[in-house]
């Protein structure tokens, strides 16, 4: 996970962190197939490998000053796609209700609309808010816990309640963060100029 709080951001494409992020993206369809088929152990292995590459790309980007604009897009995109793949795969198996899929997807559609409004006023992405990061964290923990409960029934009495707690709180905070971003966007477009917007890695992470 790239951190842009320090160091310069370059326009390079083929860096080690970017390659790792691309590998994470390639893992998403594999992960989705495993989840949809009910092969939760294999899905969890893929997710663990993805988490390791996510950690490594952040460490390498910071230590060797390889933070890039492309990495700022690829890294959160991989997180979102893994969340969506888990949602879709578990919903297809009736482990999750479709309304939860709709809630999470609608939030990203809403933020896409906010991004379009900002772009029309000459602004780039909004600065990352801690609530957006917290929501992503919750959702990325929720679905592996639910899959663990499916893969190992003896763990279900603990994994399922924890997974649902992370999932529901994550969905709630996900929307809370979206409202914060929307309010920030409304203030910016009404009262400021594009030059006043600080740099950020992605909208609504």
PDB file of C-alpha atoms in Angstrom:
ATOM      1  CA  UNK A   1       0.000   0.000   0.000  1.00  0.00           C
ATOM      2  CA  UNK A   2       1.716   3.141  -1.175  1.00  0.00           C
ATOM      3  CA  UNK A   3       2.059   6.121   1.152  1.00  0.00           C
ATOM      4  CA  UNK A   4       2.427   9.550  -0.415  1.00  0.00           C
ATOM      5  CA  UNK A   5       2.936  11.417   2.823  1.00  0.00           C
ATOM      6  CA  UNK A   6       6.640  11.695   2.152  1.00  0.00           C
ATOM      7  CA  UNK A   7       8.953  11.623  -0.837  1.00  0.00           C
ATOM      8  CA  UNK A   8       8.294  12.574  -4.429  1.00  0.00           C
ATOM      9  CA  UNK A   9       5.747  10.995  -6.747  1.00  0.00           C
ATOM     10  CA  UNK A  10       7.004  10.101 -10.216  1.00  0.00           C
ATOM     11  CA  UNK A  11       5.313   9.245 -13.480  1.00  0.00           C
ATOM     12  CA  UNK A  12       7.190   5.948 -13.909  1.00  0.00           C
ATOM     13  CA  UNK A  13       5.233   2.833 -14.832  1.00  0.00           C
ATOM     14  CA  UNK A  14       7.469  -0.199 -14.471  1.00  0.00           C
ATOM     15  CA  UNK A  15       8.632  -0.083 -10.875  1.00  0.00           C
ATOM     16  CA  UNK A  16       8.735  -3.023  -8.469  1.00  0.00           C
ATOM     17  CA  UNK A  17       5.771  -1.721  -6.417  1.00  0.00           C
ATOM     18  CA  UNK A  18       3.709  -1.210  -9.582  1.00  0.00           C
ATOM     19  CA  UNK A  19       4.491  -4.715 -10.814  1.00  0.00           C
ATOM     20  CA  UNK A  20       3.403  -6.101  -7.441  1.00  0.00           C
ATOM     21  CA  UNK A  21       0.176  -4.093  -7.646  1.00  0.00           C
ATOM     22  CA  UNK A  22      -0.422  -5.432 -11.158  1.00  0.00           C
ATOM     23  CA  UNK A  23       0.047  -8.968  -9.831  1.00  0.00           C
ATOM     24  CA  UNK A  24      -2.552  -8.222  -7.169  1.00  0.00           C
ATOM     25  CA  UNK A  25      -4.979  -7.146  -9.872  1.00  0.00           C
ATOM     26  CA  UNK A  26      -4.351 -10.387 -11.760  1.00  0.00           C
ATOM     27  CA  UNK A  27      -5.189 -12.329  -8.605  1.00  0.00           C
ATOM     28  CA  UNK A  28      -8.675 -10.806  -8.382  1.00  0.00           C
ATOM     29  CA  UNK A  29     -10.398 -13.029 -10.999  1.00  0.00           C
ATOM     30  CA  UNK A  30      -8.669 -16.107  -9.555  1.00  0.00           C
ATOM     31  CA  UNK A  31      -9.909 -15.117  -6.110  1.00  0.00           C
ATOM     32  CA  UNK A  32     -13.451 -14.565  -7.429  1.00  0.00           C
ATOM     33  CA  UNK A  33     -13.568 -18.004  -9.062  1.00  0.00           C
ATOM     34  CA  UNK A  34     -12.439 -19.697  -5.854  1.00  0.00           C
ATOM     35  CA  UNK A  35     -14.968 -17.816  -3.734  1.00  0.00           C
ATOM     36  CA  UNK A  36     -17.854 -18.440  -6.141  1.00  0.00           C
ATOM     37  CA  UNK A  37     -17.005 -22.162  -6.290  1.00  0.00           C
ATOM     38  CA  UNK A  38     -16.884 -22.400  -2.513  1.00  0.00           C
ATOM     39  CA  UNK A  39     -13.173 -23.219  -2.447  1.00  0.00           C
ATOM     40  CA  UNK A  40     -12.631 -20.942   0.521  1.00  0.00           C
ATOM     41  CA  UNK A  41      -9.265 -22.347   1.585  1.00  0.00           C
ATOM     42  CA  UNK A  42      -7.768 -21.609  -1.837  1.00  0.00           C
ATOM     43  CA  UNK A  43      -9.434 -18.179  -1.837  1.00  0.00           C
ATOM     44  CA  UNK A  44      -7.903 -17.380   1.546  1.00  0.00           C
ATOM     45  CA  UNK A  45      -4.467 -18.450   0.287  1.00  0.00           C
ATOM     46  CA  UNK A  46      -4.815 -16.088  -2.696  1.00  0.00           C
ATOM     47  CA  UNK A  47      -5.912 -13.313  -0.353  1.00  0.00           C
ATOM     48  CA  UNK A  48      -2.954 -13.943   1.939  1.00  0.00           C
ATOM     49  CA  UNK A  49      -0.543 -13.739  -1.002  1.00  0.00           C
ATOM     50  CA  UNK A  50      -2.245 -10.527  -2.110  1.00  0.00           C
ATOM     51  CA  UNK A  51      -1.859  -9.055   1.379  1.00  0.00           C
ATOM     52  CA  UNK A  52       1.845  -9.889   1.398  1.00  0.00           C
ATOM     53  CA  UNK A  53       2.393  -8.223  -1.986  1.00  0.00           C
ATOM     54  CA  UNK A  54       0.371  -5.217  -0.779  1.00  0.00           C
ATOM     55  CA  UNK A  55       2.654  -4.872   2.233  1.00  0.00           C
ATOM     56  CA  UNK A  56       5.806  -5.326   0.156  1.00  0.00           C
ATOM     57  CA  UNK A  57       4.877  -2.767  -2.486  1.00  0.00           C
ATOM     58  CA  UNK A  58       4.351  -0.148   0.230  1.00  0.00           C
ATOM     59  CA  UNK A  59       7.637  -0.924   1.946  1.00  0.00           C
ATOM     60  CA  UNK A  60       9.586  -0.898  -1.314  1.00  0.00           C
ATOM     61  CA  UNK A  61       7.903   2.285  -2.551  1.00  0.00           C
ATOM     62  CA  UNK A  62       8.813   4.170   0.627  1.00  0.00           C
ATOM     63  CA  UNK A  63      12.292   2.772   1.176  1.00  0.00           C
ATOM     64  CA  UNK A  64      13.490   3.137  -2.414  1.00  0.00           C
ATOM     65  CA  UNK A  65      11.484   6.248  -3.278  1.00  0.00           C
ATOM     66  CA  UNK A  66       9.457   4.469  -5.968  1.00  0.00           C
ATOM     67  CA  UNK A  67       6.120   6.158  -5.290  1.00  0.00           C
ATOM     68  CA  UNK A  68       4.319   6.767  -8.574  1.00  0.00           C
ATOM     69  CA  UNK A  69       1.074   8.207  -9.876  1.00  0.00           C
ATOM     70  CA  UNK A  70       0.175   4.829 -11.360  1.00  0.00           C
ATOM     71  CA  UNK A  71       0.778   3.141  -8.009  1.00  0.00           C
ATOM     72  CA  UNK A  72      -1.599   5.595  -6.378  1.00  0.00           C
ATOM     73  CA  UNK A  73      -4.312   4.271  -8.702  1.00  0.00           C
ATOM     74  CA  UNK A  74      -3.449   0.566  -8.841  1.00  0.00           C
ATOM     75  CA  UNK A  75      -3.166  -0.027  -5.111  1.00  0.00           C
ATOM     76  CA  UNK A  76      -6.619   1.206  -4.021  1.00  0.00           C
ATOM     77  CA  UNK A  77      -8.131  -0.264  -7.202  1.00  0.00           C
ATOM     78  CA  UNK A  78      -6.886  -3.705  -6.159  1.00  0.00           C
ATOM     79  CA  UNK A  79      -8.385  -3.266  -2.679  1.00  0.00           C
ATOM     80  CA  UNK A  80     -11.758  -2.292  -4.119  1.00  0.00           C
ATOM     81  CA  UNK A  81     -11.771  -5.140  -6.622  1.00  0.00           C
ATOM     82  CA  UNK A  82     -10.953  -7.694  -3.937  1.00  0.00           C
ATOM     83  CA  UNK A  83     -13.808  -6.324  -1.826  1.00  0.00           C
ATOM     84  CA  UNK A  84     -16.189  -6.468  -4.772  1.00  0.00           C
ATOM     85  CA  UNK A  85     -15.048  -9.988  -5.740  1.00  0.00           C
ATOM     86  CA  UNK A  86     -15.596 -11.229  -2.184  1.00  0.00           C
ATOM     87  CA  UNK A  87     -19.008  -9.579  -2.032  1.00  0.00           C
ATOM     88  CA  UNK A  88     -20.089 -11.018  -5.373  1.00  0.00           C
ATOM     89  CA  UNK A  89     -18.737 -14.500  -4.757  1.00  0.00           C
ATOM     90  CA  UNK A  90     -20.273 -14.809  -1.278  1.00  0.00           C
ATOM     91  CA  UNK A  91     -23.589 -13.358  -2.459  1.00  0.00           C
ATOM     92  CA  UNK A  92     -23.748 -15.896  -5.293  1.00  0.00           C
ATOM     93  CA  UNK A  93     -23.491 -18.606  -2.632  1.00  0.00           C
ATOM     94  CA  UNK A  94     -26.111 -16.919  -0.411  1.00  0.00           C
ATOM     95  CA  UNK A  95     -23.538 -16.385   2.332  1.00  0.00           C
ATOM     96  CA  UNK A  96     -24.122 -12.633   2.047  1.00  0.00           C
ATOM     97  CA  UNK A  97     -27.381 -10.871   1.170  1.00  0.00           C
ATOM     98  CA  UNK A  98     -27.550  -8.977  -2.105  1.00  0.00           C
ATOM     99  CA  UNK A  99     -28.588  -5.801  -0.300  1.00  0.00           C
ATOM    100  CA  UNK A 100     -25.101  -5.624   1.227  1.00  0.00           C
ATOM    101  CA  UNK A 101     -23.591  -5.864  -2.256  1.00  0.00           C
ATOM    102  CA  UNK A 102     -25.870  -3.029  -3.375  1.00  0.00           C
ATOM    103  CA  UNK A 103     -24.928  -0.863  -0.374  1.00  0.00           C
ATOM    104  CA  UNK A 104     -21.182  -1.159  -0.989  1.00  0.00           C
ATOM    105  CA  UNK A 105     -21.370  -0.814  -4.777  1.00  0.00           C
ATOM    106  CA  UNK A 106     -23.748   2.156  -4.536  1.00  0.00           C
ATOM    107  CA  UNK A 107     -21.218   3.946  -2.346  1.00  0.00           C
ATOM    108  CA  UNK A 108     -18.512   3.668  -5.000  1.00  0.00           C
ATOM    109  CA  UNK A 109     -20.951   4.795  -7.704  1.00  0.00           C
ATOM    110  CA  UNK A 110     -21.823   7.770  -5.506  1.00  0.00           C
ATOM    111  CA  UNK A 111     -18.149   8.683  -5.090  1.00  0.00           C
ATOM    112  CA  UNK A 112     -17.610   8.300  -8.822  1.00  0.00           C
ATOM    113  CA  UNK A 113     -20.317  10.922  -9.338  1.00  0.00           C
ATOM    114  CA  UNK A 114     -18.595  13.173  -6.770  1.00  0.00           C
ATOM    115  CA  UNK A 115     -15.343  12.722  -8.676  1.00  0.00           C
ATOM    116  CA  UNK A 116     -17.019  13.736 -11.928  1.00  0.00           C
ATOM    117  CA  UNK A 117     -18.365  16.904 -10.288  1.00  0.00           C
ATOM    118  CA  UNK A 118     -14.907  17.766  -8.961  1.00  0.00           C
ATOM    119  CA  UNK A 119     -13.317  17.136 -12.355  1.00  0.00           C
ATOM    120  CA  UNK A 120     -15.871  19.393 -14.030  1.00  0.00           C
ATOM    121  CA  UNK A 121     -14.777  22.169 -11.652  1.00  0.00           C
ATOM    122  CA  UNK A 122     -11.097  21.567 -12.373  1.00  0.00           C
ATOM    123  CA  UNK A 123     -10.248  19.570  -9.237  1.00  0.00           C
ATOM    124  CA  UNK A 124      -8.369  16.347  -8.803  1.00  0.00           C
ATOM    125  CA  UNK A 125      -9.097  13.609  -6.233  1.00  0.00           C
ATOM    126  CA  UNK A 126      -9.849  14.573  -2.651  1.00  0.00           C
ATOM    127  CA  UNK A 127      -7.331  13.921   0.135  1.00  0.00           C
ATOM    128  CA  UNK A 128      -7.655  10.523   1.761  1.00  0.00           C
ATOM    129  CA  UNK A 129      -9.761  10.580   4.928  1.00  0.00           C
ATOM    130  CA  UNK A 130      -9.025   8.271   7.856  1.00  0.00           C
ATOM    131  CA  UNK A 131     -12.625   7.016   7.832  1.00  0.00           C
ATOM    132  CA  UNK A 132     -12.232   5.819   4.260  1.00  0.00           C
ATOM    133  CA  UNK A 133      -9.137   3.873   5.269  1.00  0.00           C
ATOM    134  CA  UNK A 134     -10.926   2.445   8.306  1.00  0.00           C
ATOM    135  CA  UNK A 135     -13.885   1.323   6.195  1.00  0.00           C
ATOM    136  CA  UNK A 136     -11.609  -0.424   3.705  1.00  0.00           C
ATOM    137  CA  UNK A 137      -9.757  -2.091   6.588  1.00  0.00           C
ATOM    138  CA  UNK A 138     -13.027  -3.380   8.072  1.00  0.00           C
ATOM    139  CA  UNK A 139     -14.298  -4.769   4.774  1.00  0.00           C
ATOM    140  CA  UNK A 140     -10.981  -6.399   3.916  1.00  0.00           C
ATOM    141  CA  UNK A 141     -11.139  -8.245   7.249  1.00  0.00           C
ATOM    142  CA  UNK A 142     -14.853  -9.033   7.154  1.00  0.00           C
ATOM    143  CA  UNK A 143     -14.980 -11.284   4.120  1.00  0.00           C
ATOM    144  CA  UNK A 144     -11.948 -13.472   4.922  1.00  0.00           C
ATOM    145  CA  UNK A 145     -13.501 -14.101   8.352  1.00  0.00           C
ATOM    146  CA  UNK A 146     -16.781 -15.151   6.737  1.00  0.00           C
ATOM    147  CA  UNK A 147     -14.904 -17.397   4.317  1.00  0.00           C
ATOM    148  CA  UNK A 148     -12.985 -18.881   7.232  1.00  0.00           C
ATOM    149  CA  UNK A 149     -16.282 -19.760   8.886  1.00  0.00           C
ATOM    150  CA  UNK A 150     -17.376 -21.496   5.676  1.00  0.00           C
ATOM    151  CA  UNK A 151     -14.073 -23.324   5.198  1.00  0.00           C
ATOM    152  CA  UNK A 152     -13.671 -24.455   8.823  1.00  0.00           C
ATOM    153  CA  UNK A 153     -17.106 -24.988  10.412  1.00  0.00           C
ATOM    154  CA  UNK A 154     -15.622 -25.369  13.879  1.00  0.00           C
ATOM    155  CA  UNK A 155     -14.367 -21.765  13.606  1.00  0.00           C
ATOM    156  CA  UNK A 156     -17.752 -20.438  12.475  1.00  0.00           C
ATOM    157  CA  UNK A 157     -19.106 -19.545  15.966  1.00  0.00           C
ATOM    158  CA  UNK A 158     -16.266 -17.034  16.303  1.00  0.00           C
ATOM    159  CA  UNK A 159     -15.459 -16.152  12.698  1.00  0.00           C
ATOM    160  CA  UNK A 160     -19.033 -15.477  11.561  1.00  0.00           C
ATOM    161  CA  UNK A 161     -19.991 -12.916  14.248  1.00  0.00           C
ATOM    162  CA  UNK A 162     -16.648 -11.156  13.837  1.00  0.00           C
ATOM    163  CA  UNK A 163     -17.013 -11.165  10.056  1.00  0.00           C
ATOM    164  CA  UNK A 164     -20.511  -9.710  10.216  1.00  0.00           C
ATOM    165  CA  UNK A 165     -19.412  -7.096  12.760  1.00  0.00           C
ATOM    166  CA  UNK A 166     -16.542  -5.968  10.515  1.00  0.00           C
ATOM    167  CA  UNK A 167     -18.794  -6.091   7.441  1.00  0.00           C
ATOM    168  CA  UNK A 168     -21.683  -4.061   8.844  1.00  0.00           C
ATOM    169  CA  UNK A 169     -19.442  -1.511  10.506  1.00  0.00           C
ATOM    170  CA  UNK A 170     -17.339  -1.315   7.353  1.00  0.00           C
ATOM    171  CA  UNK A 171     -20.395  -0.652   5.171  1.00  0.00           C
ATOM    172  CA  UNK A 172     -21.635   2.001   7.600  1.00  0.00           C
ATOM    173  CA  UNK A 173     -18.262   3.772   7.820  1.00  0.00           C
ATOM    174  CA  UNK A 174     -17.864   3.399   4.047  1.00  0.00           C
ATOM    175  CA  UNK A 175     -20.960   5.524   3.538  1.00  0.00           C
ATOM    176  CA  UNK A 176     -20.069   7.878   6.378  1.00  0.00           C
ATOM    177  CA  UNK A 177     -16.740   8.557   4.667  1.00  0.00           C
ATOM    178  CA  UNK A 178     -18.552   9.080   1.358  1.00  0.00           C
ATOM    179  CA  UNK A 179     -20.754  11.747   2.930  1.00  0.00           C
ATOM    180  CA  UNK A 180     -17.662  13.458   4.358  1.00  0.00           C
ATOM    181  CA  UNK A 181     -16.068  13.471   0.894  1.00  0.00           C
ATOM    182  CA  UNK A 182     -19.260  14.798  -0.675  1.00  0.00           C
ATOM    183  CA  UNK A 183     -19.427  17.650   1.841  1.00  0.00           C
ATOM    184  CA  UNK A 184     -15.769  18.481   1.211  1.00  0.00           C
ATOM    185  CA  UNK A 185     -16.429  18.469  -2.528  1.00  0.00           C
ATOM    186  CA  UNK A 186     -19.430  20.764  -2.091  1.00  0.00           C
ATOM    187  CA  UNK A 187     -17.363  23.263  -0.083  1.00  0.00           C
ATOM    188  CA  UNK A 188     -14.493  23.176  -2.562  1.00  0.00           C
ATOM    189  CA  UNK A 189     -16.613  23.695  -5.642  1.00  0.00           C
ATOM    190  CA  UNK A 190     -18.509  26.526  -3.954  1.00  0.00           C
ATOM    191  CA  UNK A 191     -15.753  28.423  -2.154  1.00  0.00           C
ATOM    192  CA  UNK A 192     -12.279  27.687  -3.504  1.00  0.00           C
ATOM    193  CA  UNK A 193     -10.095  27.311  -6.549  1.00  0.00           C
ATOM    194  CA  UNK A 194      -8.451  24.144  -7.897  1.00  0.00           C
ATOM    195  CA  UNK A 195      -4.996  25.283  -6.775  1.00  0.00           C
ATOM    196  CA  UNK A 196      -6.115  25.019  -3.141  1.00  0.00           C
ATOM    197  CA  UNK A 197      -6.737  21.266  -3.319  1.00  0.00           C
ATOM    198  CA  UNK A 198      -3.844  19.230  -1.820  1.00  0.00           C
ATOM    199  CA  UNK A 199      -2.421  16.207  -3.571  1.00  0.00           C
ATOM    200  CA  UNK A 200      -3.901  12.814  -2.723  1.00  0.00           C
ATOM    201  CA  UNK A 201      -3.512   9.195  -3.691  1.00  0.00           C
ATOM    202  CA  UNK A 202      -7.138   8.440  -4.541  1.00  0.00           C
ATOM    203  CA  UNK A 203     -10.703   9.540  -4.043  1.00  0.00           C
ATOM    204  CA  UNK A 204     -12.421   8.098  -1.028  1.00  0.00           C
ATOM    205  CA  UNK A 205      -9.978   5.354  -0.140  1.00  0.00           C
TER     206      UNK A 205
END
